[in-house]
Amino acid sequence: MSGAAVMEKPTQQADRVENKPAKIEAFVRLFNEVSVCDLVANLDTKVETLEIAGQVFPLTLNDGSEAHNCYICCPTSAYIDYAMDETRNFAAHPLLRRALSTLIGACAPLVRASGLDRQAQVNNWLYSTNPVPLLDRPTAVSLRAALTARFPDRAIVIRSLNDIADPATMAALRAEGFRMLAARQIYIFADRSAAPAMTRDMKRDRACLRTTPFERVGNEDFTEADYARAEQLYTMLYLDKYTPLNPHYTARYIAEMHRRGIISLAGLRRPRGELVAVTGLFENGGTLTQPIVGYDTSMPVADGLYRMMMAVAQDHATLRGLFFNMSAGAADFKRRRGAVAAIEYNAVYAGHLALRRRMAIRVMEAVLAWVGIPLLRRFEL
């Protein structure tokens, strides 16, 4: 098979995401034992555990006063700063870029009026992609009641919902008054078979892994020096090449998340030398995400470092029969490796908030549906 694979949308499965209490306890303890900014350098938030209807979630709290906060806890950064930064992709089309910048600037007062930065965010693992457990309507009712009572002046937010993995959850939340704010276009590798169809590019990636002169580094092989190098590699790709608005995961974060069994690591190193590529994998129930990817961007593209890290993650998903949410970006690359596109949403409940904030959120939902989603699909953002 060559080019992009065509795949039917899988039905939602209750086992796809399973928040294990022990892993959540380890995560919440970490962010209460260590200063948040020592773990994610551009983030300010408070992390707690939330128990609702027999389910456990990590909960983050923000009051909206945090300056220059990372978008994973700050919708203003996501919908204004990050969106404005994304217009760099249209450098070859200056008129379109100018039009998009004007549109984003015009919407900025609306986003600020929503007060979404003052929020209680459910199931926030502080990744760009946080797979959400199946939420039925009674659970949505309990969640809404508990959080609005405790936080009468905060929006209730759940990120990372998409219509491939989460149709039942989205329907339950909508029925209980949650608004669905389009966020970005993501890519899903949903073939959980033991032998998924291999596209031509997937075959090339595996051939690159087989013949690379670099040594494979397994989850048990990481050293203190590797953690520091992993931060450098992640920074080269996600902060320097992409945008400094991405989460700045530190060496301390990578080390602690790995040691506490929250993420697993894999990489490539020079023979008996330093890492040249790294990836961090987060496995939750039957779902895999890849919150950390980094490589030495000064090395030749022909070395295939990024391709090999993505292949390592995809092979991990196949070996363990996992639904792989490949997150956003690199659209053509991911399509050519069997992934299908989906719009990702932020679910927001604001029924308990002031009329001004409710109306701003309602208008945001409409603008994103009428303008945002067509743009995301047209330009694969």
XYZ file of C-alpha atoms in Angstrom:
381
model
C 0.000 0.000 0.000
C 1.322 3.451 -0.823
C 0.281 6.928 0.231
C -2.211 7.481 3.023
C -4.218 4.605 4.441
C -8.001 4.691 4.527
C -9.445 3.490 7.818
C -12.972 3.274 9.146
C -13.687 5.133 12.356
C -13.640 2.626 15.236
C -16.494 2.431 17.691
C -15.872 3.880 21.124
C -14.763 1.260 23.645
C -15.133 1.589 27.382
C -11.661 0.115 27.958
C -9.905 2.616 25.726
C -8.865 4.895 28.597
C -8.583 3.730 32.193
C -7.290 6.171 34.795
C -5.566 3.912 37.298
C -5.650 5.369 40.827
C -2.023 4.417 41.530
C -0.748 6.273 38.472
C -2.867 9.333 39.264
C -1.643 9.278 42.862
C 1.971 9.179 41.643
C 1.329 12.049 39.235
C -0.456 14.284 41.747
C 2.128 13.556 44.440
C 4.939 14.558 42.071
C 3.371 17.932 41.297
C 2.814 18.593 44.984
C 6.292 17.493 46.084
C 8.158 19.434 43.399
C 7.486 22.999 42.291
C 5.445 22.991 39.089
C 7.865 25.360 37.329
C 10.760 22.984 38.090
C 8.888 20.324 36.129
C 7.250 22.380 33.374
C 9.191 25.627 33.163
C 6.465 27.730 31.520
C 3.519 26.486 33.589
C 1.781 27.703 36.729
C -1.065 25.581 38.106
C -2.254 23.596 41.114
C -2.739 19.830 40.785
C -5.239 17.785 42.815
C -7.051 14.448 42.686
C -10.751 14.396 41.796
C -13.000 11.409 42.556
C -16.409 11.360 40.882
C -18.870 8.475 40.484
C -16.227 5.835 41.116
C -13.724 7.372 38.695
C -10.497 9.197 39.527
C -9.015 12.127 37.584
C -6.133 14.564 37.895
C -7.582 18.054 38.366
C -5.768 21.326 37.672
C -6.842 24.678 39.080
C -6.043 28.110 37.675
C -7.395 31.502 38.703
C -6.531 33.336 35.481
C -3.912 35.604 37.033
C -0.931 33.514 35.906
C 1.205 35.547 33.494
C 2.310 33.957 30.202
C 0.991 30.553 31.217
C 1.322 27.520 28.956
C -1.722 26.715 26.815
C -2.341 23.372 28.543
C -3.882 25.354 31.414
C -4.613 28.622 29.635
C -7.166 28.849 26.796
C -6.127 32.443 26.103
C -2.685 31.154 25.143
C -4.247 28.385 23.048
C -6.829 30.416 21.155
C -4.894 33.681 20.787
C -1.119 33.286 21.189
C -0.795 29.777 19.766
C -3.261 30.486 16.971
C -1.353 33.645 16.038
C 1.905 31.688 16.056
C 0.376 29.092 13.717
C -0.052 31.763 11.041
C 3.670 31.359 10.350
C 2.651 28.319 8.303
C 1.195 30.749 5.753
C 4.379 32.743 5.139
C 4.103 31.875 1.429
C 0.591 33.378 1.365
C 0.965 36.846 2.937
C -2.590 37.992 2.217
C -4.087 34.901 3.838
C -1.704 35.194 6.765
C -2.691 38.819 7.277
C -6.386 37.953 7.101
C -6.021 35.165 9.666
C -3.989 37.381 11.992
C -6.688 40.051 11.760
C -9.413 37.499 12.520
C -7.550 36.122 15.535
C -6.878 39.629 16.816
C -10.556 40.510 16.440
C -11.549 37.442 18.461
C -9.053 38.099 21.270
C -11.421 40.312 23.329
C -14.072 37.597 23.056
C -11.693 34.934 24.387
C -10.646 37.184 27.263
C -14.280 37.985 28.060
C -14.977 34.253 28.440
C -12.743 34.113 31.514
C -11.759 30.568 30.544
C -8.325 31.006 32.096
C -10.114 30.884 35.470
C -10.866 27.206 35.336
C -11.013 23.782 36.948
C -9.726 21.338 34.341
C -10.709 17.684 34.677
C -8.389 14.882 33.559
C -5.460 17.212 32.918
C -2.265 15.159 32.851
C -0.479 18.311 31.654
C 0.141 16.874 28.205
C -0.947 18.411 24.938
C -3.166 15.328 24.552
C -4.990 13.855 27.572
C -7.101 10.789 26.667
C -10.455 10.961 28.453
C -12.144 7.952 30.136
C -15.660 7.106 28.995
C -18.127 9.435 30.741
C -21.796 8.491 30.700
C -24.587 10.940 31.392
C -24.970 10.180 35.134
C -21.223 10.725 35.562
C -21.464 14.007 33.656
C -24.285 15.084 35.992
C -22.240 14.205 39.089
C -19.134 15.905 37.738
C -21.003 19.092 36.872
C -22.793 19.234 40.229
C -19.677 18.639 42.320
C -17.435 21.086 40.500
C -19.910 23.937 40.104
C -20.683 23.722 43.815
C -17.003 23.818 44.734
C -15.931 26.323 42.071
C -18.844 28.722 41.483
C -16.653 31.214 39.595
C -14.525 28.850 37.477
C -15.278 27.335 34.093
C -15.244 23.525 34.101
C -12.998 22.287 31.284
C -12.195 18.887 29.778
C -9.652 18.916 26.934
C -8.691 16.342 24.291
C -12.097 15.039 23.210
C -12.485 13.904 19.616
C -15.283 12.402 17.578
C -13.362 9.202 16.783
C -12.508 8.151 20.337
C -15.143 10.007 22.348
C -18.543 10.280 20.600
C -20.483 8.835 23.551
C -18.666 11.022 26.075
C -19.200 14.131 23.960
C -22.908 13.330 23.610
C -23.271 12.886 27.386
C -21.486 16.162 28.103
C -23.503 18.073 25.498
C -26.715 16.724 27.015
C -25.657 18.193 30.364
C -24.925 21.645 29.005
C -21.245 21.467 28.105
C -20.157 23.540 25.101
C -17.774 21.977 22.571
C -15.037 24.405 21.527
C -12.999 23.172 18.567
C -9.284 23.220 19.362
C -7.183 21.601 16.624
C -6.997 18.741 14.154
C -5.330 15.595 15.469
C -4.401 12.238 13.952
C -5.400 8.789 15.161
C -3.774 5.455 14.367
C -6.655 3.230 15.383
C -5.707 -0.128 13.847
C -5.340 -2.327 16.944
C -4.686 -5.507 14.961
C -1.471 -7.475 15.416
C -0.501 -6.859 11.784
C -1.764 -3.448 10.626
C -1.577 -2.560 6.959
C 1.846 -1.044 6.291
C 2.061 1.963 4.004
C 5.150 2.499 1.890
C 6.413 5.151 4.318
C 5.888 2.871 7.313
C 7.992 0.208 5.612
C 10.738 2.741 4.918
C 10.725 3.851 8.557
C 11.198 0.265 9.766
C 14.000 -0.257 7.274
C 15.652 2.875 8.665
C 15.367 1.471 12.198
C 16.919 -1.821 11.125
C 19.922 -0.226 9.427
C 20.609 2.858 11.548
C 24.137 3.150 12.984
C 22.665 4.522 16.201
C 22.038 2.260 19.185
C 18.509 1.641 20.441
C 17.961 2.778 24.036
C 15.285 0.930 25.984
C 13.125 2.053 28.874
C 15.476 0.557 31.470
C 18.633 2.041 29.953
C 18.233 5.750 30.711
C 20.849 7.472 32.879
C 20.995 10.843 34.642
C 22.914 12.255 31.684
C 20.226 10.931 29.357
C 17.499 12.849 31.186
C 19.392 16.113 30.722
C 20.047 15.308 27.082
C 16.382 14.367 26.589
C 15.352 17.863 27.689
C 17.802 19.354 25.179
C 16.446 17.210 22.341
C 12.819 17.965 23.206
C 13.658 21.674 23.396
C 15.363 21.607 19.995
C 12.213 20.263 18.353
C 9.199 21.488 20.304
C 10.398 24.841 21.605
C 13.072 25.988 19.152
C 11.845 24.535 15.855
C 8.102 24.681 16.604
C 7.172 27.299 19.201
C 8.186 28.267 22.765
C 4.463 28.220 23.564
C 4.638 24.419 23.854
C 5.068 22.917 27.340
C 8.701 23.224 28.451
C 9.271 19.837 30.038
C 12.480 19.861 32.057
C 15.061 17.159 32.734
C 13.618 16.915 36.260
C 10.156 16.302 34.818
C 11.353 13.616 32.404
C 13.356 11.888 35.128
C 10.584 11.962 37.744
C 7.816 10.918 35.365
C 9.989 8.022 34.194
C 11.158 6.885 37.629
C 7.610 6.955 38.990
C 6.364 4.777 36.146
C 4.059 7.372 34.611
C 5.791 7.418 31.221
C 8.170 5.046 29.462
C 11.155 6.219 27.441
C 12.944 5.064 24.311
C 15.659 6.614 22.201
C 18.682 6.382 19.976
C 22.260 7.175 20.913
C 25.621 7.380 19.226
C 27.598 4.168 19.818
C 28.458 4.374 23.529
C 27.721 8.092 23.332
C 24.961 10.633 23.903
C 21.333 10.478 22.875
C 20.442 11.826 19.441
C 16.693 11.134 19.662
C 14.173 10.423 22.412
C 10.497 9.743 22.892
C 8.284 9.492 25.952
C 5.171 7.310 25.802
C 2.085 7.530 28.012
C -0.070 4.416 28.131
C -3.532 4.735 29.647
C -5.797 1.706 29.396
C -6.021 0.838 25.719
C -4.714 4.208 24.510
C -1.199 5.421 23.752
C -0.014 9.014 23.443
C 3.449 10.401 22.777
C 3.901 13.535 24.912
C 7.654 13.745 24.392
C 9.501 13.647 21.078
C 12.899 15.168 20.491
C 15.917 14.811 18.293
C 19.113 16.626 17.376
C 17.806 19.013 14.739
C 21.356 19.911 13.662
C 21.808 16.440 12.193
C 20.901 15.587 8.569
C 17.237 14.893 7.832
C 18.434 11.798 5.978
C 19.349 10.229 9.331
C 15.605 9.782 9.872
C 15.634 10.482 13.611
C 12.072 11.821 13.789
C 10.772 9.067 11.518
C 12.353 6.415 13.715
C 10.936 7.843 16.952
C 7.461 7.858 15.453
C 7.966 4.290 14.228
C 9.036 3.201 17.722
C 5.784 4.600 19.135
C 3.648 3.090 16.391
C 5.294 -0.311 16.862
C 4.704 -0.074 20.617
C 1.019 0.546 19.942
C 0.825 -2.397 17.546
C 2.667 -4.767 19.879
C 0.314 -3.964 22.756
C -2.870 -3.560 20.710
C -3.280 0.104 21.613
C -5.333 2.915 20.094
C -2.639 5.512 19.239
C -3.558 9.190 19.441
C -0.712 10.814 17.479
C -1.792 14.347 18.471
C -1.568 17.353 16.136
C 0.972 18.560 13.600
C 2.940 16.884 10.791
C -0.358 16.136 9.064
C 0.946 14.709 5.793
C 3.582 12.665 7.633
C 0.974 11.025 9.854
C -1.540 10.434 7.074
C 1.145 8.595 5.140
C 1.588 6.325 8.131
C -2.006 5.193 8.404
C -3.465 7.886 10.662
C -6.872 9.482 10.146
C -7.814 13.056 11.020
C -10.227 14.135 13.747
C -11.219 17.488 15.211
C -10.303 17.792 18.874
C -12.555 19.734 21.250
C -12.431 21.380 24.640
C -15.644 20.689 26.568
C -16.609 23.689 28.702
C -19.388 24.023 31.263
C -20.284 27.616 32.103
C -23.957 27.446 33.088
C -23.157 28.641 36.618
C -21.088 31.641 35.496
C -22.023 35.272 34.867
C -24.079 36.004 31.741
C -21.201 37.888 30.086
C -18.899 34.884 30.335
C -21.609 32.453 29.218
C -22.395 34.518 26.141
C -18.716 34.876 25.225
C -18.252 31.097 25.413
C -21.381 30.510 23.334
C -20.150 32.890 20.631
C -16.703 31.252 20.733
C -18.325 27.876 20.135
C -20.193 29.227 17.112
C -17.205 31.034 15.586
C -15.003 27.970 16.001
C -17.665 25.752 14.420
C -18.367 28.054 11.470
C -14.854 29.368 10.815
C -12.326 27.426 12.887
C -13.225 23.874 11.888
C -13.294 24.580 8.123
C -9.869 26.239 8.436
C -8.479 23.333 10.468
C -9.680 20.860 7.856
C -8.679 22.932 4.846
C -5.142 23.644 6.032
C -4.665 20.550 8.256
C -3.699 22.643 11.287
